[in-house]
XYZ file of C-alpha atoms in Angstrom:
750
model
C -8.595 -12.849 73.011
C -7.676 -9.830 70.896
C -5.372 -11.965 68.742
C -8.098 -14.527 68.102
C -10.508 -11.719 67.288
C -8.100 -10.306 64.740
C -7.478 -13.759 63.248
C -11.206 -14.466 62.860
C -11.823 -11.113 61.192
C -8.961 -11.600 58.734
C -9.935 -15.196 57.948
C -13.487 -14.108 57.160
C -12.133 -11.323 54.976
C -9.802 -13.678 53.056
C -12.341 -16.474 52.654
C -15.039 -14.176 51.356
C -12.553 -12.461 49.064
C -11.415 -15.719 47.485
C -14.948 -17.065 47.399
C -16.515 -14.215 45.472
C -14.791 -14.930 42.142
C -16.089 -18.481 42.249
C -19.625 -17.244 42.642
C -19.439 -15.317 39.380
C -21.414 -12.210 38.522
C -24.464 -11.376 36.464
C -23.941 -11.742 32.744
C -24.502 -8.040 32.187
C -21.001 -7.443 33.431
C -19.662 -9.205 30.376
C -21.460 -7.084 27.835
C -18.335 -5.162 26.952
C -16.067 -8.193 27.157
C -18.024 -10.344 24.752
C -20.113 -7.861 22.812
C -23.688 -8.619 21.997
C -24.920 -9.286 18.487
C -28.101 -10.664 17.098
C -27.091 -14.089 18.399
C -24.776 -12.839 21.148
C -21.576 -13.621 19.266
C -18.504 -11.625 18.270
C -16.820 -13.254 15.299
C -13.135 -13.217 14.330
C -11.964 -12.015 10.929
C -11.069 -15.403 9.437
C -10.977 -17.119 6.064
C -11.114 -20.721 4.901
C -7.877 -22.393 6.043
C -7.761 -24.458 2.862
C -7.084 -21.441 0.664
C -4.195 -19.010 0.394
C -5.378 -15.889 2.153
C -4.350 -12.399 1.086
C -4.656 -9.092 2.882
C -4.771 -5.772 1.046
C -4.534 -2.618 3.142
C -5.467 0.615 1.391
C -4.280 3.636 3.342
C -6.383 6.786 3.102
C -4.494 8.990 5.525
C -6.194 12.134 6.864
C -9.685 10.927 5.990
C -12.369 11.684 8.587
C -15.398 9.571 9.401
C -17.804 12.271 8.224
C -16.312 12.036 4.712
C -18.065 8.695 4.333
C -21.528 10.210 4.731
C -21.335 11.528 1.143
C -23.819 9.363 -0.833
C -21.764 9.749 -4.023
C -19.020 7.548 -2.541
C -20.599 4.344 -3.795
C -17.464 2.246 -3.336
C -17.181 3.114 0.340
C -20.899 2.578 0.904
C -20.723 -0.835 -0.731
C -18.014 -1.779 1.747
C -19.997 -0.389 4.689
C -23.068 -2.372 3.622
C -21.086 -5.597 3.303
C -18.332 -5.109 5.853
C -17.444 -3.679 9.239
C -16.421 -0.189 10.271
C -14.903 1.301 13.401
C -13.209 4.280 14.958
C -9.502 3.911 15.673
C -7.273 5.386 18.351
C -4.105 6.590 16.594
C -1.787 7.137 19.557
C 1.933 6.485 19.197
C 4.991 6.729 21.416
C 5.424 10.328 20.263
C 3.721 13.382 21.701
C 2.155 14.437 18.391
C 0.102 12.522 15.838
C 2.668 12.534 13.028
C 2.090 10.268 10.047
C 5.587 8.828 10.357
C 4.752 7.628 13.859
C 1.214 6.391 13.173
C 2.267 4.296 10.167
C 5.226 2.792 12.014
C 3.041 1.965 15.024
C 0.695 -0.052 12.808
C 3.626 -2.025 11.401
C 5.127 -2.659 14.833
C 1.943 -3.679 16.620
C 3.243 -1.513 19.477
C 3.428 2.219 20.037
C 6.696 3.474 18.547
C 8.155 6.593 16.913
C 9.748 7.082 13.500
C 10.263 10.835 13.278
C 12.271 11.992 10.269
C 12.381 8.643 8.460
C 9.708 8.947 5.762
C 12.017 10.335 3.075
C 14.312 7.301 3.212
C 11.925 4.691 1.797
C 12.991 3.785 -1.745
C 12.784 1.125 -4.420
C 15.967 -0.944 -4.312
C 16.655 -0.066 -7.941
C 15.783 3.619 -7.498
C 18.825 5.688 -8.466
C 20.362 8.108 -5.975
C 23.407 10.357 -6.195
C 25.549 7.549 -4.782
C 24.018 4.713 -6.785
C 20.920 2.509 -6.456
C 19.116 2.565 -3.118
C 19.677 -1.181 -2.782
C 23.422 -0.615 -2.883
C 23.242 2.097 -0.234
C 21.070 -0.223 1.855
C 23.834 -2.842 1.637
C 26.405 -0.241 2.684
C 24.340 0.625 5.769
C 23.123 -2.815 6.857
C 25.412 -5.369 5.215
C 22.376 -7.101 3.711
C 21.823 -7.615 -0.007
C 18.334 -7.286 -1.468
C 16.908 -8.185 -4.898
C 16.083 -5.378 -7.371
C 12.349 -6.012 -6.826
C 12.583 -5.077 -3.140
C 11.696 -1.806 -1.441
C 13.996 -0.684 1.377
C 14.035 1.716 4.310
C 17.536 3.196 4.413
C 16.962 4.617 7.897
C 16.108 1.285 9.527
C 19.025 1.586 11.955
C 17.645 4.905 13.111
C 14.287 3.222 13.794
C 16.046 1.080 16.366
C 17.829 4.038 17.902
C 14.641 6.096 18.189
C 12.849 3.306 20.059
C 15.684 1.846 22.109
C 14.665 3.709 25.270
C 10.996 2.749 25.267
C 9.989 1.171 28.611
C 8.332 -1.790 26.857
C 9.314 -4.256 24.132
C 8.713 -2.935 20.614
C 10.121 -4.027 17.265
C 9.805 -1.669 14.267
C 8.672 -3.726 11.303
C 7.348 -6.564 13.458
C 4.421 -7.291 11.125
C 6.610 -7.825 8.082
C 9.101 -9.723 10.200
C 6.486 -12.248 11.340
C 5.304 -12.719 7.759
C 8.846 -13.268 6.495
C 9.584 -15.779 9.252
C 6.539 -17.734 8.041
C 7.782 -17.609 4.446
C 5.151 -15.097 3.302
C 5.826 -12.137 1.012
C 4.951 -8.466 1.371
C 4.460 -5.557 -1.025
C 3.964 -1.776 -0.899
C 2.631 0.553 -3.585
C 2.305 4.328 -3.723
C 3.574 7.318 -1.784
C 2.590 10.727 -0.416
C 5.408 12.635 -2.115
C 5.117 16.398 -2.530
C 7.232 18.836 -4.502
C 9.455 19.568 -1.509
C 10.327 15.981 -0.630
C 9.583 12.285 -0.352
C 6.776 11.019 1.893
C 7.215 7.243 2.000
C 5.704 6.385 5.412
C 3.833 3.466 3.849
C 6.999 1.386 3.877
C 7.028 1.186 7.687
C 3.702 -0.691 7.707
C 4.879 -3.710 5.691
C 8.663 -3.771 6.211
C 10.439 -6.298 8.421
C 12.873 -5.491 11.211
C 15.590 -5.056 8.605
C 13.596 -2.421 6.709
C 12.872 -4.574 3.657
C 9.686 -5.277 1.688
C 9.747 -8.005 -0.972
C 7.904 -6.292 -3.814
C 6.411 -2.986 -4.816
C 6.951 0.528 -6.051
C 7.043 3.689 -3.942
C 8.724 5.840 -6.570
C 7.490 8.928 -8.387
C 6.484 6.766 -11.359
C 3.083 6.297 -9.692
C 2.399 10.049 -9.667
C 0.767 12.552 -11.964
C 3.393 15.285 -11.724
C 1.606 18.000 -13.670
C -1.943 17.801 -12.345
C -3.516 21.095 -13.436
C -6.014 21.218 -10.575
C -4.393 19.540 -7.599
C -2.505 21.877 -5.198
C 1.233 21.353 -5.559
C 0.890 19.573 -8.882
C 1.532 16.045 -7.546
C -1.315 13.537 -7.326
C -1.572 9.762 -7.390
C -2.076 8.005 -10.725
C -4.524 5.354 -9.577
C -4.558 3.582 -12.940
C -0.826 2.937 -12.635
C -1.239 1.769 -9.047
C -3.818 -0.772 -10.215
C -1.457 -1.915 -12.968
C 1.318 -2.455 -10.429
C -1.122 -4.274 -8.164
C -1.958 -6.648 -11.028
C 1.758 -7.302 -11.620
C 2.516 -8.369 -8.063
C 3.588 -12.024 -7.758
C 0.903 -14.470 -6.682
C 2.700 -15.299 -3.437
C 2.162 -11.794 -2.034
C 0.342 -12.259 1.287
C 0.189 -8.606 2.371
C -0.090 -5.609 0.067
C -0.152 -2.083 1.501
C -1.279 0.663 -0.890
C -0.822 4.366 -0.194
C -3.390 6.662 -1.825
C -1.499 9.759 -0.673
C -3.670 12.555 -2.036
C -5.478 13.543 1.169
C -2.095 13.787 2.904
C -0.853 16.103 0.165
C -3.963 18.252 0.485
C -3.470 18.450 4.245
C 0.085 19.657 3.729
C -1.106 22.459 1.438
C -4.086 23.396 3.628
C -2.714 26.813 4.580
C -1.698 27.727 1.039
C -4.989 27.402 -0.853
C -8.372 29.063 -0.551
C -11.123 27.338 1.386
C -13.251 26.866 -1.709
C -10.422 25.275 -3.710
C -9.441 23.051 -0.797
C -13.023 21.859 -0.245
C -13.575 21.195 -3.953
C -10.325 19.272 -4.341
C -10.981 17.289 -1.190
C -14.352 16.201 -2.512
C -12.853 15.316 -5.903
C -10.031 13.420 -4.207
C -12.449 11.365 -2.127
C -14.369 10.473 -5.283
C -11.173 9.374 -7.053
C -10.158 7.275 -4.050
C -13.662 5.816 -3.932
C -13.411 4.722 -7.563
C -9.963 3.239 -6.968
C -11.138 1.254 -3.939
C -14.070 -0.118 -5.905
C -11.721 -1.364 -8.629
C -9.281 -2.788 -6.081
C -12.124 -4.634 -4.353
C -13.154 -6.217 -7.665
C -9.683 -7.790 -7.882
C -10.089 -9.642 -4.574
C -11.827 -12.903 -3.714
C -14.467 -12.084 -1.059
C -14.323 -15.671 0.245
C -10.554 -15.690 0.612
C -9.131 -12.184 0.862
C -9.457 -9.321 3.332
C -9.517 -5.640 2.383
C -8.701 -3.103 5.079
C -9.171 0.616 4.481
C -7.140 2.396 7.136
C -6.613 6.012 8.161
C -3.436 5.961 10.290
C -3.596 9.697 11.092
C -6.791 11.709 11.682
C -7.467 14.636 9.372
C -9.262 17.944 9.691
C -12.136 17.391 7.322
C -14.092 20.585 6.781
C -13.004 22.098 10.101
C -9.821 23.731 11.330
C -9.088 21.306 14.149
C -7.705 17.803 13.780
C -9.912 14.877 14.597
C -8.792 12.664 17.465
C -10.075 9.348 16.139
C -9.714 8.002 12.617
C -11.750 5.483 10.625
C -11.125 1.906 9.536
C -13.212 -0.371 7.310
C -12.919 -4.116 6.724
C -14.579 -6.258 4.066
C -13.996 -9.712 2.669
C -13.629 -13.191 4.073
C -15.195 -13.671 7.484
C -16.668 -10.156 7.648
C -20.288 -9.117 7.393
C -22.168 -5.877 7.955
C -21.395 -4.561 11.409
C -18.805 -2.865 13.574
C -15.338 -3.966 14.586
C -14.706 -4.951 18.186
C -11.304 -4.878 19.856
C -10.420 -7.082 22.848
C -7.876 -4.361 23.653
C -10.555 -1.742 24.234
C -13.445 -4.150 24.938
C -15.699 -1.615 23.235
C -17.722 -2.004 20.075
C -16.710 0.426 17.349
C -13.416 1.543 18.919
C -10.068 -0.142 18.381
C -6.364 0.588 18.770
C -3.969 1.010 15.857
C -1.838 -1.686 17.476
C -4.659 -4.185 16.824
C -4.113 -4.174 13.056
C -0.854 -6.151 12.969
C -2.185 -9.008 15.177
C -5.378 -9.065 13.091
C -3.458 -9.451 9.834
C -1.302 -12.183 11.334
C -4.366 -13.976 12.671
C -6.140 -13.764 9.330
C -3.108 -15.332 7.656
C -3.047 -18.133 10.230
C -0.094 -16.883 12.264
C 0.342 -16.315 15.994
C 1.131 -12.825 17.219
C 4.264 -12.324 19.333
C 3.733 -11.732 23.058
C 5.214 -8.249 22.842
C 2.657 -7.039 20.291
C 0.263 -5.344 22.681
C -2.691 -5.306 20.283
C -5.294 -8.041 19.901
C -7.026 -9.736 16.966
C -10.110 -7.793 15.891
C -13.599 -9.262 15.846
C -16.697 -8.033 14.093
C -20.144 -7.640 15.561
C -23.299 -7.623 13.462
C -24.958 -4.222 13.431
C -27.082 -1.989 11.236
C -26.843 1.729 10.493
C -23.337 1.549 11.904
C -21.939 4.639 10.148
C -24.501 7.004 11.649
C -24.074 5.427 15.081
C -20.309 5.871 14.910
C -20.676 9.506 13.852
C -22.847 10.131 16.931
C -20.395 8.221 19.148
C -17.446 10.173 17.809
C -19.215 13.485 18.384
C -19.956 12.533 21.996
C -16.413 11.314 22.657
C -14.915 14.449 21.121
C -17.195 16.712 23.160
C -16.275 14.886 26.360
C -12.574 15.017 25.512
C -12.648 18.751 24.758
C -14.692 19.508 27.876
C -12.625 17.330 30.194
C -9.600 19.602 30.480
C -11.671 22.759 30.977
C -14.054 21.300 33.548
C -11.429 19.367 35.473
C -9.127 22.367 35.772
C -12.053 24.494 36.867
C -13.086 21.885 39.430
C -9.553 21.676 40.830
C -9.234 25.459 41.080
C -12.664 25.664 42.734
C -11.785 22.984 45.271
C -8.398 24.488 46.137
C -9.851 27.977 46.422
C -12.691 26.748 48.614
C -10.316 24.918 50.956
C -8.118 27.997 51.320
C -11.070 30.319 51.910
C -12.571 27.869 54.408
C -9.343 27.659 56.380
C -9.045 31.436 56.410
C -12.583 31.888 57.734
C -12.180 29.078 60.264
C -9.199 30.858 61.766
C -10.474 34.446 61.497
C -14.252 34.720 60.952
C -15.828 31.717 62.581
C -19.445 32.848 62.354
C -19.244 33.657 58.652
C -17.454 30.386 57.926
C -20.656 28.323 58.244
C -21.888 29.921 54.998
C -19.301 27.828 53.169
C -20.827 24.483 54.154
C -23.098 24.120 51.078
C -20.149 24.868 48.817
C -18.134 22.103 50.465
C -21.009 19.739 49.757
C -20.946 20.816 46.106
C -17.326 19.633 45.857
C -18.428 16.194 47.028
C -21.386 16.252 44.622
C -19.395 16.783 41.416
C -18.194 13.155 40.889
C -21.814 11.998 41.142
C -22.932 14.753 38.775
C -20.362 13.695 36.179
C -21.882 10.206 36.203
C -25.469 11.434 35.996
C -24.696 13.680 33.012
C -24.653 10.535 30.877
C -28.448 10.399 31.194
C -28.851 13.851 29.615
C -28.539 14.849 25.946
C -25.337 16.768 25.237
C -25.642 18.409 21.822
C -22.970 21.045 22.420
C -20.421 22.386 24.884
C -22.634 25.275 26.111
C -25.495 22.868 26.804
C -23.145 20.499 28.624
C -21.846 23.390 30.730
C -25.359 24.471 31.666
C -26.330 20.903 32.541
C -23.249 20.547 34.742
C -23.976 23.664 36.791
C -27.705 23.038 37.131
C -27.290 19.391 38.089
C -24.544 20.244 40.592
C -26.773 22.891 42.151
C -29.699 20.461 42.328
C -27.668 17.632 43.904
C -26.122 20.079 46.381
C -29.552 21.426 47.359
C -30.822 17.885 47.772
C -27.847 17.070 50.020
C -28.469 20.236 52.043
C -32.115 19.236 52.423
C -30.991 15.889 53.872
C -28.613 17.759 56.169
C -31.339 20.047 57.469
C -33.532 17.048 58.305
C -30.797 14.802 59.713
C -27.373 15.782 60.971
C -24.727 14.295 58.621
C -27.506 13.244 56.250
C -25.681 15.085 53.460
C -22.587 12.894 53.939
C -24.650 9.715 53.867
C -26.571 10.775 50.765
C -23.633 12.049 48.685
C -21.171 9.348 49.698
C -23.388 6.290 49.416
C -25.129 7.525 46.257
C -21.743 8.046 44.597
C -20.245 4.766 45.816
C -23.377 2.754 45.068
C -23.708 4.102 41.539
C -20.007 3.483 40.869
C -20.144 -0.122 42.079
C -23.277 -0.834 40.065
C -21.927 0.902 36.964
C -18.627 -0.989 37.103
C -20.439 -4.293 37.622
C -22.503 -3.849 34.444
C -19.660 -2.723 32.183
C -19.143 0.928 33.218
C -21.470 2.581 30.658
C -21.661 5.787 32.719
C -17.931 6.003 33.317
C -17.197 5.544 29.615
C -18.792 8.917 28.884
C -17.963 10.692 32.141
C -15.812 13.807 32.159
C -14.023 12.509 35.258
C -13.205 9.117 33.771
C -10.924 7.711 31.078
C -11.657 8.138 27.392
C -10.664 6.305 24.181
C -9.002 9.397 22.735
C -6.368 9.626 25.446
C -6.198 5.844 25.205
C -4.731 5.109 28.644
C -7.702 2.938 29.609
C -10.894 1.832 27.891
C -12.901 -0.273 30.364
C -13.430 -1.053 34.026
C -12.881 1.705 36.566
C -10.257 4.398 36.024
C -7.899 6.071 38.456
C -10.142 9.064 39.090
C -13.220 7.079 40.005
C -11.246 4.421 41.833
C -10.155 7.149 44.250
C -13.677 8.556 44.425
C -15.061 5.087 45.142
C -12.635 4.491 47.995
C -13.255 7.868 49.596
C -17.032 7.918 49.192
C -17.530 4.311 50.286
C -15.457 4.665 53.448
C -17.002 7.994 54.474
C -20.510 6.832 53.591
C -20.325 3.634 55.636
C -18.589 5.182 58.643
C -20.977 8.146 58.686
C -23.888 5.719 58.643
C -22.423 3.904 61.644
C -21.862 7.192 63.450
C -25.409 8.308 62.783
C -27.141 5.080 63.800
C -25.045 3.823 66.704
C -27.841 1.651 68.083
C -27.595 -0.539 64.948
C -23.808 -0.563 64.943
C -23.332 -4.347 64.915
C -25.689 -4.883 62.001
C -24.175 -1.954 60.124
C -20.684 -3.332 60.769
C -21.621 -6.640 59.159
C -23.242 -4.816 56.247
C -20.139 -2.641 55.866
C -17.918 -5.716 55.715
C -20.077 -7.270 53.000
C -20.107 -4.055 50.965
C -16.331 -3.764 51.318
C -15.908 -7.322 50.017
C -18.183 -6.678 47.054
C -16.171 -3.560 46.263
C -12.890 -5.470 46.391
C -14.294 -8.079 44.035
C -15.526 -5.451 41.588
C -12.038 -3.945 41.481
C -10.054 -7.197 41.220
C -12.330 -9.270 38.987
C -10.726 -9.933 35.570
C -14.200 -9.970 34.042
C -14.756 -6.375 35.147
C -11.375 -4.915 34.203
C -9.132 -6.105 37.048
C -7.406 -2.906 38.134
C -4.230 -3.915 39.981
C -3.698 -0.558 41.669
C -7.338 -0.520 42.706
C -7.048 -4.048 44.060
C -4.124 -3.136 46.297
C -5.689 0.129 47.422
C -9.074 -1.418 48.146
C -7.685 -4.317 50.164
C -5.336 -2.085 52.160
C -7.718 0.809 52.803
C -10.922 -1.163 53.327
C -9.179 -3.714 55.532
C -7.613 -0.957 57.646
C -10.973 0.789 57.967
C -12.829 -2.411 58.807
C -10.270 -3.479 61.396
C -10.392 -0.038 63.002
C -14.170 -0.302 63.172
C -13.701 -3.696 64.857
C -11.490 -1.932 67.416
C -8.463 -3.996 66.428
C -5.198 -2.430 67.522
C -2.596 -2.220 64.788
C 0.590 -4.049 65.646
C 3.342 -5.620 63.561
C 1.345 -8.843 63.197
C -1.623 -6.910 61.811
C 0.544 -5.230 59.201
C 2.068 -8.590 58.230
C -1.388 -10.133 57.813
C -2.434 -7.281 55.532
C 0.770 -7.612 53.522
C 0.121 -11.345 53.062
C -3.405 -10.629 51.819
C -2.150 -8.098 49.286
C 0.704 -10.322 48.070
C -1.682 -13.247 47.735
C -4.079 -11.085 45.773
C -1.326 -9.927 43.435
C -0.413 -13.563 42.798
C -3.883 -15.115 42.525
C -5.709 -12.599 40.329
C -3.298 -12.703 37.343
C -3.216 -16.490 37.607
C -7.009 -16.549 37.238
C -6.834 -14.042 34.401
C -4.223 -16.099 32.535
C -6.648 -19.021 32.395
C -8.992 -16.928 30.263
C -8.640 -16.521 26.472
C -6.303 -13.705 25.421
C -9.174 -11.650 24.011
C -10.901 -11.673 27.420
C -7.856 -10.899 29.541
C -7.522 -7.567 31.310
C -4.444 -5.336 31.351
C -3.465 -7.218 34.486
C -3.475 -10.599 32.733
C -1.632 -9.314 29.678
C 1.059 -7.789 31.859
C 1.368 -11.149 33.591
C 1.816 -12.813 30.186
C 4.560 -10.343 29.330
C 6.286 -11.018 32.644
C 6.164 -14.774 32.049
C 7.746 -14.346 28.621
C 10.096 -11.462 29.441
C 11.074 -12.284 33.020
C 12.693 -9.748 35.287
C 13.402 -7.406 32.389
C 9.695 -7.035 31.750
C 9.042 -6.429 35.461
C 11.648 -3.686 35.301
C 10.014 -2.239 32.171
C 6.613 -2.113 33.864
C 8.032 -0.470 36.993
C 9.949 2.094 34.938
C 6.932 2.859 32.758
C 4.579 3.346 35.695
C 7.140 5.377 37.663
C 7.751 7.687 34.721
C 4.016 8.175 34.283
C 3.573 9.009 37.948
C 6.444 11.495 37.975
C 5.115 13.159 34.834
C 1.637 13.459 36.318
C 2.962 14.784 39.622
C 4.744 17.552 37.731
C 1.976 18.585 35.370
C -1.488 17.571 36.577
C -3.794 19.836 38.568
C -4.621 16.874 40.785
C -1.215 17.293 42.442
C -2.327 20.664 43.764
C -5.557 19.127 45.067
C -3.633 16.436 46.912
C -1.197 18.906 48.459
C -3.976 21.335 49.416
C -5.921 18.507 51.054
C -2.939 17.294 53.079
C -2.070 20.830 54.183
C -5.685 21.417 55.227
C -5.780 18.240 57.303
C -2.423 18.957 58.921
C -3.433 22.502 59.815
C -6.773 21.458 61.305
C -5.020 19.087 63.684
C -3.429 22.123 65.335
C -5.880 24.972 64.764
C -8.480 25.554 66.081
C -7.085 23.952 69.196
C -8.900 20.780 70.239
C -11.431 20.703 67.394
C -10.133 17.459 65.886
C -10.063 15.832 69.307
C -13.692 16.850 69.745
C -14.664 15.316 66.406
C -12.794 12.134 67.290
C -14.596 11.896 70.616
C -18.092 12.698 69.318
C -17.880 10.624 66.115
C -15.250 7.907 66.609
C -16.429 5.736 63.713
C -16.417 8.636 61.266
C -12.974 9.631 62.498
C -11.786 6.093 61.731
C -13.255 6.581 58.285
C -11.023 9.598 57.755
C -8.040 7.454 58.741
C -9.155 4.947 56.103
C -9.457 7.678 53.463
C -5.949 8.951 54.178
C -4.682 5.357 54.036
C -6.369 4.851 50.670
C -4.888 8.068 49.363
C -1.337 7.208 50.405
C -1.517 3.615 49.142
C -2.965 4.843 45.837
C -0.107 7.296 45.466
C 2.472 4.549 45.968
C 0.996 1.592 44.087
C -1.014 3.106 41.235
C 0.341 3.917 37.786
C -1.352 7.318 38.006
C -1.230 7.410 41.779
C -1.371 11.157 42.241
C -4.720 11.257 40.430
C -6.263 8.484 42.518
C -4.776 9.956 45.701
C -6.273 13.374 44.967
C -9.737 12.088 44.060
C -9.779 9.972 47.223
C -9.252 13.163 49.211
C -12.401 14.697 47.702
C -14.111 12.739 50.472
C -11.341 13.512 52.952
C -10.542 17.208 53.248
C -13.934 18.821 52.409
C -15.876 16.636 54.898
C -13.388 17.338 57.689
C -13.510 21.072 56.993
C -17.311 20.795 57.000
C -17.274 19.122 60.428
C -14.912 21.754 61.819
C -17.297 24.466 60.626
C -20.155 22.574 62.246
C -18.316 22.372 65.555
C -17.808 26.140 65.549
C -21.517 26.975 65.340
């Protein structure tokens, strides 16, 4: 009878799980997958296939978005009025945002590093101490190049620097794909200063052999005795335009380095603020005039102009920006913002999206191992001002995240330690800590609700955080005073319910939450992140089991309702349309199934464990298969990883495992969440032994809630093992594990 009971429960669980994806979900969930426009369409950057397309990329490194507000920059404003603009994440495989790495990442279409290589980009005919650069290139690579070529002498070092990356990456992949298709590339300009060459631009257009077909990156394009410009070197834009006009007609991709803002950035600490500000303004005006003239040389119905800032600058402030700017104008582009299928967010893209976009515009397929996606544009108005506001909000959240999260972790650890001390030594005084334990559980909900409040500055955000936390805690305490365990039900179900709803409609609250992911760190852009995945598991399990403990007379109805809610939660976490988080899928199935089976009074035997393992394995196999049926631009990380595995085989599986293991080990060593997880486990272990018999009392008085704690611990352990940032998810799960148990122990001692 027990076996048939277990079988029926599992069959219902599996059938509902597999049936939910077929039922679909409200269209609102797709708002960040297929962004809305006036007619609900996101359009690709394409040109007429009957004409020879050209792409010109003008690099304005170290420009900041706020520079474009200047009304005197008529060339930029013309592009904004007729083209698309976006913020860009500039992350690379290196720890710092160095121009060498950001340029090379754009050219590779994958995050790579190129430290120490910028000085080795030369014209093939450029004379060195040991002869022309082309000859030295032949000595190093065994490949001959024509005198018109531009070469990267350190191309072998590119390969060495990136040989240990735990994912496929090819330096020069963009140029390589163009050359394989018989298309030509060109580079013009440099960022040279008096103390050395700065030829990073070469790594954007070169192929895997470090060669560009045409161009000039030599000092002949410089004004070497500029009376006003710091350092004396500045770009001669008239000569750059002349060289642009001389490029052969078969040039498909031209990359032009303006260079002057980079030079200014390098001399920032050596000139007065007034001189630096004046020269920066003059430089932006000169670049603006150059871009206007370059745009006049292009066919708006055939060609595409990209204005790219590979590395963020400082602007008028002392701190670097985190996100840079990119503009696009020309064939297939109208006024609006750029949309990236990588980020699934309007106005924010990855630097790895540029190479696939250029290939797509020129009618070529991107390689599987380029992890970027082809950009789309979305019609919009007043986009510059909206992006400035968005950037300010994202920067504020990013800056506040580290401070608030560290403070929250220290507060939680300190509270657990103090609670344990008082439980063991001053039992009567310990009850005073109960509201503070509730405040720990309230914080994840508060972080979500902050999105509804204006956040003009860090002090205001700090005040809002404390006041809202105090208000939610008082509200929870009010529920507790009216109904025993009412605080658990309120905090847990409010948090879980808001998270499920938010994820189902595109996660607008999580995208600005201090506890969630952010586009500056760039680890995740959509769906539910590791922090809130753990919070969702913990809050949902404790909320549902507390409800069943509180209203035992309605246990059967609540059990059915709990099962349905668990299934909805699993679907929200596994659905490709909502972000498809693999770690969350495994954790949710394992933890929610264990909790539900415990609530059904199923005894766990070997057969039960095997059934659960089959469910998880089936889920891991079915979900990517469904995701692979969707267009590439709609696929989640899960689906794209599946594509890589299909093309790369076991080697790619190994790369993914290595990458995720390294990330976990790094986080375990450095994140504050590790301390939370350890403190929570130690607290639980200690309370099983002291005070004597208190846990047995809780188990006897509230058996369903006790089973919920078992489910929370299960979720935490599974998250630690199967998630790419498992320690984070494990620790946030325990927010609804250790504090509630400590709270109940305090309650039992009254």
